[in-house]
Short mmCIF file of C-alpha atoms and ligand atoms in Angstrom, two decimals:
data_model
loop_
_atom_site.label_atom_id
_atom_site.label_comp_id
_atom_site.label_asym_id
_atom_site.label_seq_id
_atom_site.Cartn_x
_atom_site.Cartn_y
_atom_site.Cartn_z
CA MET A 421 -1.59 -28.17 -9.60
CA ALA A 422 -1.46 -27.40 -5.97
CA LYS A 423 -2.00 -29.20 -2.94
CA ILE A 424 -5.11 -27.13 -1.00
CA LEU A 425 -6.20 -27.62 2.61
CA ILE A 426 -10.37 -26.97 3.16
CA ALA A 427 -11.36 -25.73 6.48
CA ASP A 428 -15.57 -25.63 6.62
CA ASP A 429 -18.03 -27.16 9.21
CA ASP A 430 -20.41 -27.24 6.51
CA PRO A 431 -20.29 -31.08 4.91
CA THR A 432 -22.12 -29.51 1.46
CA ILE A 433 -19.45 -27.02 1.18
CA LEU A 434 -16.15 -29.66 1.70
CA SER A 435 -17.75 -32.05 -1.13
CA LEU A 436 -18.45 -29.03 -3.01
CA LEU A 437 -15.02 -27.72 -3.08
CA ASN A 438 -13.47 -30.89 -3.01
CA LYS A 439 -15.39 -31.67 -6.39
CA ILE A 440 -14.73 -28.58 -8.43
CA LEU A 441 -10.71 -28.56 -7.21
CA THR A 442 -10.01 -31.90 -7.80
CA SER A 443 -11.42 -32.16 -11.15
CA LYS A 444 -9.06 -29.10 -11.91
CA GLY A 445 -5.65 -31.67 -11.06
CA HIS A 446 -5.43 -30.09 -7.21
CA ASP A 447 -4.67 -32.40 -4.40
CA VAL A 448 -7.04 -31.52 -1.91
CA GLN A 449 -7.83 -32.78 2.20
CA LEU A 450 -10.40 -31.62 3.89
CA ALA A 451 -10.88 -30.47 8.11
CA GLU A 452 -14.46 -29.94 9.26
CA HIS A 453 -13.30 -27.21 11.27
CA GLY A 454 -10.00 -25.26 12.54
CA GLY A 455 -8.43 -27.26 15.02
CA VAL A 456 -8.32 -30.29 12.22
CA ALA A 457 -7.00 -27.76 9.86
CA GLU A 458 -4.11 -27.06 12.21
CA GLU A 459 -3.29 -30.19 12.94
CA LEU A 460 -2.88 -30.91 8.85
CA LEU A 461 -1.01 -28.05 8.72
CA LYS A 462 1.46 -29.19 11.22
CA SER A 463 2.12 -32.56 9.68
CA ASP A 464 2.11 -31.62 6.12
CA SER A 465 2.48 -29.25 3.50
CA PHE A 466 0.33 -27.09 1.51
CA ASP A 467 0.23 -24.54 -0.80
CA LEU A 468 -3.22 -22.74 0.04
CA LEU A 469 -5.79 -22.88 2.83
CA ILE A 470 -9.10 -22.23 1.83
CA SER A 471 -11.19 -21.16 5.29
CA ASP A 472 -14.67 -20.76 6.37
CA ILE A 473 -14.37 -17.86 8.74
CA LYS A 474 -17.50 -19.31 11.43
CA MET A 475 -16.36 -22.83 12.81
CA GLU A 476 -16.41 -24.48 15.79
CA PRO A 477 -14.58 -25.01 17.97
CA VAL A 478 -11.47 -23.35 16.17
CA ASP A 479 -12.73 -20.19 13.97
CA GLY A 480 -11.60 -19.44 11.02
CA MET A 481 -9.78 -16.05 12.41
CA GLN A 482 -7.79 -18.51 14.74
CA LEU A 483 -6.91 -20.56 11.82
CA LEU A 484 -5.82 -17.72 9.86
CA ARG A 485 -3.34 -16.50 12.10
CA LYS A 486 -2.05 -19.97 13.90
CA THR A 487 -1.36 -20.70 9.80
CA ARG A 488 0.76 -17.60 9.24
CA GLN A 489 2.94 -17.82 12.13
CA MET A 490 3.41 -22.02 11.39
CA ARG A 491 3.39 -21.82 7.89
CA PRO A 492 3.76 -18.19 6.78
CA HIS A 493 4.10 -20.01 3.09
CA VAL A 494 0.30 -21.03 3.04
CA GLY A 495 -1.84 -18.50 0.81
CA VAL A 496 -4.94 -18.42 2.71
CA ILE A 497 -8.58 -17.85 1.12
CA MET A 498 -11.36 -17.08 3.57
CA LEU A 499 -15.01 -18.21 2.84
CA THR A 500 -17.67 -15.79 4.33
CA ALA A 501 -21.52 -15.04 4.44
CA TYR A 502 -22.08 -11.39 3.02
CA ALA A 503 -22.86 -10.41 6.51
CA THR A 504 -19.28 -11.41 8.05
CA VAL A 505 -17.57 -9.27 5.22
CA THR A 506 -16.04 -6.91 7.65
CA THR A 507 -14.31 -9.91 9.05
CA ALA A 508 -13.43 -11.31 5.83
CA VAL A 509 -11.60 -7.67 5.61
CA GLU A 510 -9.98 -7.71 8.91
CA ALA A 511 -8.81 -11.46 7.49
CA MET A 512 -7.10 -9.42 4.58
CA LYS A 513 -5.41 -7.13 7.05
CA GLU A 514 -4.05 -10.44 9.31
CA GLY A 515 -2.85 -11.91 5.98
CA ALA A 516 -5.24 -13.64 4.41
CA PHE A 517 -5.21 -13.19 0.52
CA ASP A 518 -8.08 -12.86 -0.51
CA TYR A 519 -11.95 -13.96 0.42
CA LEU A 520 -15.14 -15.25 -1.55
CA PRO A 521 -18.56 -14.59 -0.33
CA LYS A 522 -20.80 -17.12 0.14
CA PRO A 523 -22.64 -18.60 -2.42
CA PHE A 524 -19.63 -17.96 -4.71
CA LYS A 525 -19.53 -18.82 -8.41
CA ILE A 526 -17.71 -21.56 -9.56
CA ASP A 527 -15.24 -19.87 -11.73
CA GLU A 528 -14.85 -16.94 -9.71
CA LEU A 529 -13.59 -19.72 -6.84
CA LEU A 530 -11.08 -21.05 -9.55
CA ALA A 531 -9.86 -17.58 -10.47
CA THR A 532 -9.28 -16.52 -6.76
CA VAL A 533 -7.64 -20.34 -6.48
CA LYS A 534 -5.91 -19.40 -9.28
CA ARG A 535 -4.34 -15.71 -8.17
CA ALA A 536 -3.70 -16.93 -4.87
CA ILE A 537 -1.22 -19.72 -6.35
CA ASP A 538 0.22 -17.80 -8.40
CA TYR A 539 0.77 -14.91 -6.28
CA GLN A 540 2.23 -17.47 -3.73
CA HIS A 541 4.97 -18.84 -6.56
CA SER A 542 5.90 -15.90 -7.15
CA LEU A 543 6.89 -15.29 -3.83
CA SER A 544 9.08 -18.34 -3.28
CA GLU A 545 10.54 -17.38 -6.40
CA GLN A 546 11.53 -13.79 -5.25
CA THR A 547 12.89 -14.93 -1.75
CA GLY A 548 14.29 -18.27 -2.14
CA GLY A 549 11.99 -20.14 -0.79
CA THR A 550 11.84 -18.00 2.66
CA PRO A 551 8.80 -15.76 3.18
CA PRO A 552 10.01 -11.70 2.77
CA VAL A 553 10.98 -10.49 5.97
CA GLU A 554 14.12 -8.63 6.06
CA ALA A 555 13.36 -5.25 4.54
CA LYS A 556 14.17 -3.96 1.23
CA LYS A 557 15.43 -0.60 0.05
CA TYR A 558 12.95 -0.56 -2.94
CA PHE A 559 9.99 -1.73 -4.00
CA GLY A 560 8.99 -1.34 -7.93
CA ASN A 561 9.72 2.63 -7.92
CA ILE A 562 8.82 2.98 -4.25
CA VAL A 563 11.80 4.01 -2.48
CA ALA A 564 11.19 2.43 1.55
CA GLU A 565 13.88 2.12 3.66
CA SER A 566 11.38 3.49 7.02
CA GLU A 567 9.18 1.11 8.82
CA GLY A 568 6.19 2.68 7.89
CA MET A 569 7.16 2.61 4.28
CA VAL A 570 8.14 -0.87 4.30
CA ASN A 571 4.33 -1.65 6.00
CA VAL A 572 3.22 0.27 2.91
CA CYS A 573 5.10 -2.13 0.57
CA GLU A 574 3.75 -4.96 2.22
CA MET A 575 -0.06 -3.98 1.98
CA VAL A 576 0.38 -2.89 -1.47
CA LYS A 577 2.52 -6.46 -2.45
CA ARG A 578 -0.31 -8.04 -0.38
CA VAL A 579 -3.90 -6.62 -1.60
CA ALA A 580 -2.59 -5.64 -5.23
CA PRO A 581 -3.77 -8.66 -6.98
CA THR A 582 -7.06 -8.80 -5.16
CA LYS A 583 -10.70 -7.17 -7.04
CA THR A 584 -10.91 -5.52 -4.05
CA THR A 585 -11.45 -1.51 -4.28
CA ILE A 586 -8.48 0.62 -2.18
CA MET A 587 -8.31 3.39 -1.04
CA VAL A 588 -5.14 5.33 -0.76
CA THR A 589 -4.65 8.13 2.04
CA GLY A 590 -1.62 10.49 2.75
CA GLN A 591 -0.82 14.02 2.53
CA SER A 592 -0.24 15.84 -0.56
CA GLY A 593 3.00 14.71 -2.26
CA THR A 594 3.73 11.45 -0.03
CA GLY A 595 3.57 9.42 -3.15
CA LYS A 596 -0.19 8.02 -3.59
CA GLU A 597 -0.20 7.90 -7.05
CA LEU A 598 3.06 6.32 -6.93
CA VAL A 599 1.21 3.61 -4.76
CA ALA A 600 -1.94 3.21 -7.02
CA GLU A 601 0.40 2.78 -10.05
CA ALA A 602 2.66 0.04 -7.86
CA LEU A 603 -1.08 -1.37 -6.73
CA HIS A 604 -1.98 -1.69 -10.69
CA SER A 605 1.62 -3.02 -11.65
CA HIS A 606 0.95 -5.60 -9.42
CA SER A 607 -1.80 -6.74 -10.28
CA ALA A 608 -2.89 -9.20 -12.41
CA ARG A 609 -4.92 -6.16 -14.85
CA SER A 610 -0.96 -4.87 -15.32
CA ASP A 611 -1.14 -5.81 -18.93
CA GLY A 612 -4.57 -3.24 -19.11
CA PRO A 613 -4.75 0.64 -18.97
CA PHE A 614 -3.73 2.41 -16.01
CA VAL A 615 -6.24 5.58 -16.04
CA PRO A 616 -5.86 8.27 -13.31
CA VAL A 617 -8.60 10.85 -13.00
CA ASN A 618 -8.12 14.07 -11.03
CA CYS A 619 -11.24 14.56 -9.68
CA ALA A 620 -10.83 18.07 -8.83
CA ALA A 621 -9.43 19.20 -11.74
CA LEU A 622 -12.42 18.25 -13.09
CA PRO A 623 -15.29 20.71 -13.93
CA GLU A 624 -18.51 19.61 -11.71
CA THR A 625 -20.83 19.63 -14.81
CA LEU A 626 -18.40 17.61 -16.94
CA ILE A 627 -17.56 15.31 -13.89
CA GLU A 628 -20.30 12.64 -14.83
CA SER A 629 -20.09 12.42 -18.32
CA GLU A 630 -16.11 12.65 -18.38
CA LEU A 631 -16.46 9.49 -16.39
CA PHE A 632 -18.83 7.44 -17.68
CA GLY A 633 -19.46 8.79 -20.70
CA HIS A 634 -22.21 10.67 -22.95
CA VAL A 635 -24.99 9.53 -25.92
CA LYS A 636 -25.39 11.72 -28.54
CA GLY A 637 -27.54 14.78 -27.73
CA ALA A 638 -27.94 14.16 -23.69
CA PHE A 639 -26.84 17.73 -23.42
CA THR A 640 -26.18 20.85 -25.45
CA GLY A 641 -22.81 20.08 -27.44
CA ALA A 642 -23.03 16.35 -26.88
CA ASN A 643 -22.94 15.50 -30.71
CA ALA A 644 -21.81 11.78 -30.58
CA ASN A 645 -21.44 9.14 -28.21
CA LYS A 646 -18.66 9.42 -25.99
CA ASP A 647 -16.86 6.77 -24.02
CA GLY A 648 -16.51 8.05 -20.65
CA LEU A 649 -12.87 7.25 -18.32
CA PHE A 650 -14.23 3.99 -17.00
CA GLU A 651 -14.58 2.88 -20.19
CA ALA A 652 -11.00 3.46 -21.14
CA ALA A 653 -9.88 1.65 -17.92
CA LYS A 654 -11.43 -1.38 -19.33
CA GLY A 655 -9.42 -4.35 -18.18
CA GLY A 656 -7.07 -2.39 -15.78
CA THR A 657 -7.74 0.03 -12.92
CA ILE A 658 -9.30 3.43 -12.74
CA PHE A 659 -7.29 5.60 -10.23
CA LEU A 660 -9.82 8.35 -8.51
CA ASP A 661 -7.69 10.98 -7.11
CA GLU A 662 -9.02 13.49 -5.15
CA ILE A 663 -12.46 12.09 -4.60
CA ASN A 664 -13.53 13.97 -2.09
CA SER A 665 -13.83 16.39 -4.23
CA ILE A 666 -17.00 14.59 -6.69
CA PRO A 667 -19.92 16.41 -5.75
CA LEU A 668 -22.65 14.88 -3.62
CA GLN A 669 -25.04 13.98 -6.30
CA LEU A 670 -22.60 12.33 -8.39
CA GLN A 671 -21.23 10.32 -5.18
CA SER A 672 -24.27 8.49 -5.24
CA LYS A 673 -24.03 7.32 -9.11
CA LEU A 674 -20.77 6.28 -8.28
CA LEU A 675 -21.71 3.93 -4.97
CA ARG A 676 -23.89 2.10 -7.89
CA ALA A 677 -21.18 1.87 -10.60
CA ILE A 678 -18.83 0.64 -7.83
CA GLN A 679 -22.00 -2.14 -5.96
CA THR A 680 -23.19 -3.61 -9.50
CA LYS A 681 -20.05 -2.89 -11.26
CA LYS A 682 -22.24 -1.25 -14.01
CA ILE A 683 -22.20 2.01 -15.42
CA ARG A 684 -24.71 3.99 -17.38
CA LYS A 685 -23.97 7.11 -19.98
CA VAL A 686 -25.49 10.22 -19.19
CA GLY A 687 -28.42 10.66 -21.30
CA GLY A 688 -28.33 6.80 -21.52
CA ASN A 689 -30.70 4.55 -21.08
CA GLN A 690 -28.80 1.20 -20.34
CA GLU A 691 -26.86 0.14 -17.57
CA PHE A 692 -24.30 -2.03 -19.17
CA GLU A 693 -20.64 -3.71 -17.53
CA VAL A 694 -17.26 -2.37 -17.43
CA ASP A 695 -13.94 -4.78 -15.58
CA VAL A 696 -12.42 -1.75 -13.97
CA ARG A 697 -11.06 -2.17 -10.69
CA ILE A 698 -10.97 1.06 -8.69
CA VAL A 699 -8.31 2.60 -6.42
CA ALA A 700 -9.16 6.00 -4.95
CA ALA A 701 -7.16 9.30 -3.30
CA SER A 702 -8.17 11.92 -0.92
CA ASN A 703 -5.69 14.11 0.59
CA GLN A 704 -8.19 15.18 3.30
CA ASN A 705 -9.43 13.21 5.89
CA LEU A 706 -12.84 11.40 4.44
CA GLU A 707 -14.54 10.61 8.09
CA THR A 708 -14.48 14.09 8.80
CA LEU A 709 -16.00 14.94 5.53
CA VAL A 710 -19.03 12.21 6.17
CA LYS A 711 -19.24 14.14 9.75
CA GLU A 712 -19.78 17.24 7.71
CA GLY A 713 -22.13 15.82 5.49
CA THR A 714 -20.10 16.58 2.30
CA PHE A 715 -19.41 12.51 1.82
CA ARG A 716 -21.73 10.15 1.67
CA GLU A 717 -21.19 7.23 4.47
CA ASP A 718 -22.11 4.46 2.33
CA LEU A 719 -19.69 5.43 -0.38
CA PHE A 720 -16.78 6.12 2.42
CA TYR A 721 -17.54 2.53 3.40
CA ARG A 722 -17.45 1.33 -0.12
CA LEU A 723 -14.19 2.73 -1.19
CA SER A 724 -12.33 2.15 2.10
CA VAL A 725 -12.82 -1.44 2.43
CA ILE A 726 -8.84 -1.86 2.34
CA SER A 727 -6.92 1.74 3.06
CA ILE A 728 -3.16 2.29 2.87
CA GLU A 729 -2.14 5.26 4.32
CA ILE A 730 1.05 7.03 3.29
CA PRO A 731 2.56 8.57 6.53
CA PRO A 732 3.80 12.33 5.69
CA LEU A 733 8.00 12.40 5.50
CA LYS A 734 8.49 13.77 8.49
CA GLN A 735 7.58 10.57 10.12
CA ARG A 736 10.24 8.73 8.45
CA PRO A 737 13.50 10.49 8.21
CA GLU A 738 14.98 6.76 7.49
CA ASP A 739 13.94 7.47 3.80
CA VAL A 740 14.97 11.22 3.51
CA LEU A 741 18.82 10.01 2.81
CA ALA A 742 17.57 7.01 0.40
CA LEU A 743 15.58 9.03 -1.46
CA THR A 744 17.94 12.16 -1.17
CA GLN A 745 19.80 9.08 -3.34
CA HIS A 746 17.32 7.96 -5.46
CA PHE A 747 16.53 11.31 -7.00
CA ILE A 748 20.15 11.93 -7.58
CA GLU A 749 20.59 8.97 -9.64
CA GLN A 750 17.21 9.73 -11.48
CA GLU A 751 18.95 13.35 -12.41
CA LEU A 752 22.62 11.82 -13.30
CA GLU A 753 21.99 10.19 -16.69
CA GLY A 754 25.34 8.48 -16.55
CA GLY A 755 27.17 11.13 -15.35
CA GLU A 756 29.08 11.07 -12.13
CA TYR A 757 27.36 10.59 -8.66
CA PRO A 758 27.88 14.20 -6.66
CA ALA A 759 29.22 14.33 -3.38
CA ILE A 760 27.38 15.51 -0.71
CA ASP A 761 28.33 17.58 2.56
CA ASN A 762 27.78 16.19 5.79
CA ALA A 763 25.55 19.89 6.35
CA VAL A 764 23.52 18.90 3.55
CA LEU A 765 22.39 15.79 5.09
CA ALA A 766 21.94 17.03 8.69
CA ILE A 767 19.55 20.00 7.30
CA LEU A 768 18.00 17.74 4.91
CA GLN A 769 17.09 15.44 7.72
CA ASN A 770 15.95 18.16 10.09
CA TYR A 771 13.47 19.45 7.46
CA SER A 772 9.99 19.20 8.39
CA TRP A 773 8.46 18.40 4.60
CA PRO A 774 5.18 20.16 4.42
CA GLY A 775 5.48 19.20 0.81
CA ASN A 776 6.75 15.39 1.82
CA VAL A 777 8.30 13.89 -1.33
CA ARG A 778 7.52 15.85 -3.91
CA GLU A 779 9.25 18.86 -1.85
CA LEU A 780 12.48 16.81 -1.43
CA GLU A 781 12.31 15.73 -5.10
CA ASN A 782 12.29 19.50 -6.18
CA VAL A 783 14.96 20.03 -3.22
CA ILE A 784 17.69 17.50 -5.07
CA GLN A 785 16.83 18.97 -8.32
CA HIS A 786 17.74 22.57 -7.38
CA CYS A 787 20.77 21.30 -5.66
CA LEU A 788 21.47 19.86 -9.01
CA THR A 789 20.92 22.94 -11.33
CA PHE A 790 23.53 24.63 -8.79
CA LEU A 791 26.15 22.58 -7.90
CA LYS A 792 29.92 23.33 -8.13
CA ASP A 793 32.54 21.00 -8.68
CA ASN A 794 30.38 18.03 -8.19
CA LYS A 795 29.44 18.77 -4.92
CA ILE A 796 25.94 19.25 -2.85
CA THR A 797 27.06 21.96 -0.51
CA LYS A 798 24.78 23.93 1.61
CA GLU A 799 25.10 26.97 -0.93
CA THR A 800 23.06 24.87 -3.33
CA LEU A 801 19.48 24.13 -1.40
CA PRO A 802 16.78 26.34 -1.36
CA SER A 803 17.00 29.15 1.25
CA LYS A 804 13.97 28.08 2.95
CA LEU A 805 15.74 25.29 3.91
CA ILE A 806 18.12 26.83 5.45
CA ILE A 807 16.54 29.66 7.10
CA SER A 808 14.38 27.04 8.96
CA TYR A 809 17.42 24.67 9.90
CA GLU A 810 19.04 28.16 11.21
CA GLU A 811 15.67 29.21 13.00
CA ASN A 812 15.64 25.86 14.44
CA PRO A 813 18.54 23.48 14.44
CA GLY A 814 18.00 21.08 16.94
CA ALA A 815 14.24 20.44 15.54
CA GLN A 816 15.07 16.25 15.18
CA ASN A 817 17.09 16.62 18.41
CA ALA A 818 13.62 18.00 20.40
CA ALA A 819 12.29 14.05 19.97
CA LEU A 820 14.94 12.89 21.56
CA THR A 821 14.50 15.08 24.79
CA GLY A 822 11.04 13.76 24.81
CA GLU A 823 9.76 17.83 24.08
CA PHE A 824 6.02 17.55 22.66
CA GLU A 825 5.77 17.68 19.21
CA LYS A 826 2.84 18.32 17.65
CA GLY A 827 2.20 15.29 15.01
CA LYS A 828 5.02 13.00 16.28
CA SER A 829 3.50 9.57 17.25
CA LEU A 830 5.00 7.37 20.18
CA LYS A 831 6.52 5.10 17.70
CA ALA A 832 8.43 8.42 15.94
CA PHE A 833 9.50 8.79 19.52
CA LEU A 834 10.99 5.87 20.09
CA ARG A 835 12.73 5.37 16.65
CA ALA A 836 14.52 8.52 17.97
CA LYS A 837 15.26 7.24 21.15
CA GLU A 838 16.89 4.23 19.49
CA LYS A 839 18.61 5.79 16.90
CA GLU A 840 20.55 8.00 19.74
CA TYR A 841 21.11 4.89 21.53
CA LEU A 842 22.49 3.09 18.79
CA LYS A 843 24.71 6.07 17.82
CA ASN A 844 26.28 6.13 21.35
CA VAL A 845 27.17 2.47 21.15
CA ILE A 846 28.97 2.78 17.81
CA ASN A 847 30.80 5.91 19.39
CA THR A 848 31.60 4.04 22.62
CA MET A 849 32.67 1.49 20.46
CA GLY A 850 35.17 3.97 18.55
CA GLY A 851 33.48 3.53 15.31
CA ASP A 852 33.41 -0.33 15.43
CA LYS A 853 29.94 -1.24 14.34
CA VAL A 854 30.78 -5.21 14.61
CA LYS A 855 31.26 -4.21 18.20
CA ALA A 856 28.55 -2.46 18.53
CA ALA A 857 26.22 -5.23 17.38
CA GLN A 858 27.52 -7.74 19.18
CA GLU A 859 27.28 -5.56 22.35
CA LEU A 860 23.33 -4.56 21.38
CA ASP A 861 23.16 -8.27 20.72
CA ILE A 862 21.16 -7.67 17.50
CA SER A 863 22.92 -8.80 13.72
CA LEU A 864 24.81 -6.24 12.02
CA ALA A 865 22.32 -5.58 8.72
CA THR A 866 19.52 -4.82 11.58
CA LEU A 867 22.30 -2.39 12.57
CA TYR A 868 22.45 -0.78 9.17
CA ARG A 869 18.31 -0.83 8.99
CA LYS A 870 18.16 0.96 11.92
CA LEU A 871 20.69 3.36 11.12
CA PRO A 872 20.66 3.83 7.17
CA GLU A 873 23.09 6.35 7.44
CA GLU A 874 25.83 4.09 8.77
CA LYS A 875 26.02 2.33 5.61
CA GLN A 876 27.47 4.42 3.65
CA ASP A 877 30.95 4.55 5.32
N1 ATP B 1560 8.69 6.06 -1.71
C1 ATP B 1560 9.13 6.84 -3.04
N2 ATP B 1560 10.24 6.17 -3.82
C2 ATP B 1560 10.04 7.21 -4.98
N3 ATP B 1560 9.11 7.96 -5.32
C3 ATP B 1560 8.79 8.33 -4.76
C4 ATP B 1560 8.16 7.78 -3.12
N4 ATP B 1560 7.21 8.76 -2.89
C5 ATP B 1560 7.08 9.68 -3.69
N5 ATP B 1560 7.60 9.87 -4.80
C6 ATP B 1560 7.63 10.63 -5.99
O1 ATP B 1560 7.44 12.06 -5.27
C7 ATP B 1560 6.39 12.44 -6.06
C8 ATP B 1560 5.14 12.92 -5.62
O2 ATP B 1560 4.26 11.43 -5.53
P1 ATP B 1560 3.06 11.66 -5.90
O3 ATP B 1560 2.80 12.17 -6.94
O4 ATP B 1560 2.77 9.97 -5.96
O5 ATP B 1560 2.46 11.87 -4.68
P2 ATP B 1560 1.44 12.21 -4.21
O6 ATP B 1560 0.95 11.76 -2.76
O7 ATP B 1560 0.17 11.50 -5.37
O8 ATP B 1560 0.34 13.92 -4.02
P3 ATP B 1560 -0.54 14.80 -4.46
O9 ATP B 1560 -1.57 14.70 -3.00
O10 ATP B 1560 0.28 16.40 -4.41
O11 ATP B 1560 -1.04 14.33 -5.81
C9 ATP B 1560 6.68 11.84 -7.19
O12 ATP B 1560 7.29 12.14 -8.22
C10 ATP B 1560 6.61 10.59 -6.58
O13 ATP B 1560 7.43 9.29 -8.37
MG1 MG B 1561 -1.37 12.76 -6.32
#
């Protein structure tokens, strides 16, 4: 049983929702617009808010923002007419748990309400009753020390339990598959299969039958009926990796499958329903492909209802050290943790990581293979890192001088400046971080979060 607040300016909807949810034992209160709901939220505590988007004078988006500020613990489900789905998606980005298009089916409503309540409960269990605001080093298997990666994890946490199609973008090796797996394992489908499909690796002639299956005799060599990967993912998640390489003619079939949730086998004459959540990834910019005419615009919009962008590793230097530790621990298998030379850390942080996290993982394996006296020294590093460092030892410092560096956002620049300042203050305080934090008027935890490398000594 949960305490639920419903805001809608349509009295029929209010009374309908009231009836359905009360009959399930929930404690329901009603508000005829956002203003009334806001007052009720101030004076009473709720588990869940179900709110219409279009209301006068205070609309659903305003109410959502107020609720996130005042009562971050309250889960929010938005109700929306189909035409305003884009707004509903905006709402999810602002922290709504999910949306229900009107008119909704009763079982769909009840399932969404249940998921929202379960999710809110799991949050308060994890955090002992407070919202998860502090940056965490880990989210499942994902190392996330930098602000960019913490944001990715927050987004995963928020959208994993929904049924929405999700697009994961990022350069090669940034962790797209890892994020797709996390989306699956944090969803209600986690007991079902996770089926990764590399669309680029499937030959064009076979891709349709691989995805949707075929019936006997559909083409030469189709000697028996065969299920496709969509069916293999039934009750779980299909991860369509490198979706950009799906041929145009198949894109329309995929679009139809997403829209209708039904598929048709090659050579078959019947469509049938499969319950699959789709997560897609691309290491090429789909918007560019849409402009070039090689990717369907309607499919692009369908897939990108929610998109999660993983920043390249060079934009999140804080993660380099945390990932280094993570990969060492992974490889150690119970052995003794090796010492790491400071010079090595400087080189790792300085490198531009064109192959992103996968490249770092390989570098650590290389280091561990050439370990001497259980020490990671410069000599254990692949030579390309050393050469790159010798050629450009101040790559990180270039950001500090304010020189233009391609691909470096203003945020990354400011973060680098901030780091430099923090380090100066620590030095001025003779290395006393407690004092430094006091001078800076921030907590020690914040200081460590901003300077993870200082945590080590
Ligand atoms: N934040 C992270 N924490 C821990 N491990 C990570 C993280 N990001 C990536 N990895 C690891 O790095 C490797 C590459 O990640 P993954 O395969 O998910 O990247 P990808 O974006 O799918 O790459 P590609 O575009 O080449 O397919 C994997 O071994 C993955 O476990
Ligand atoms: Mg991948």
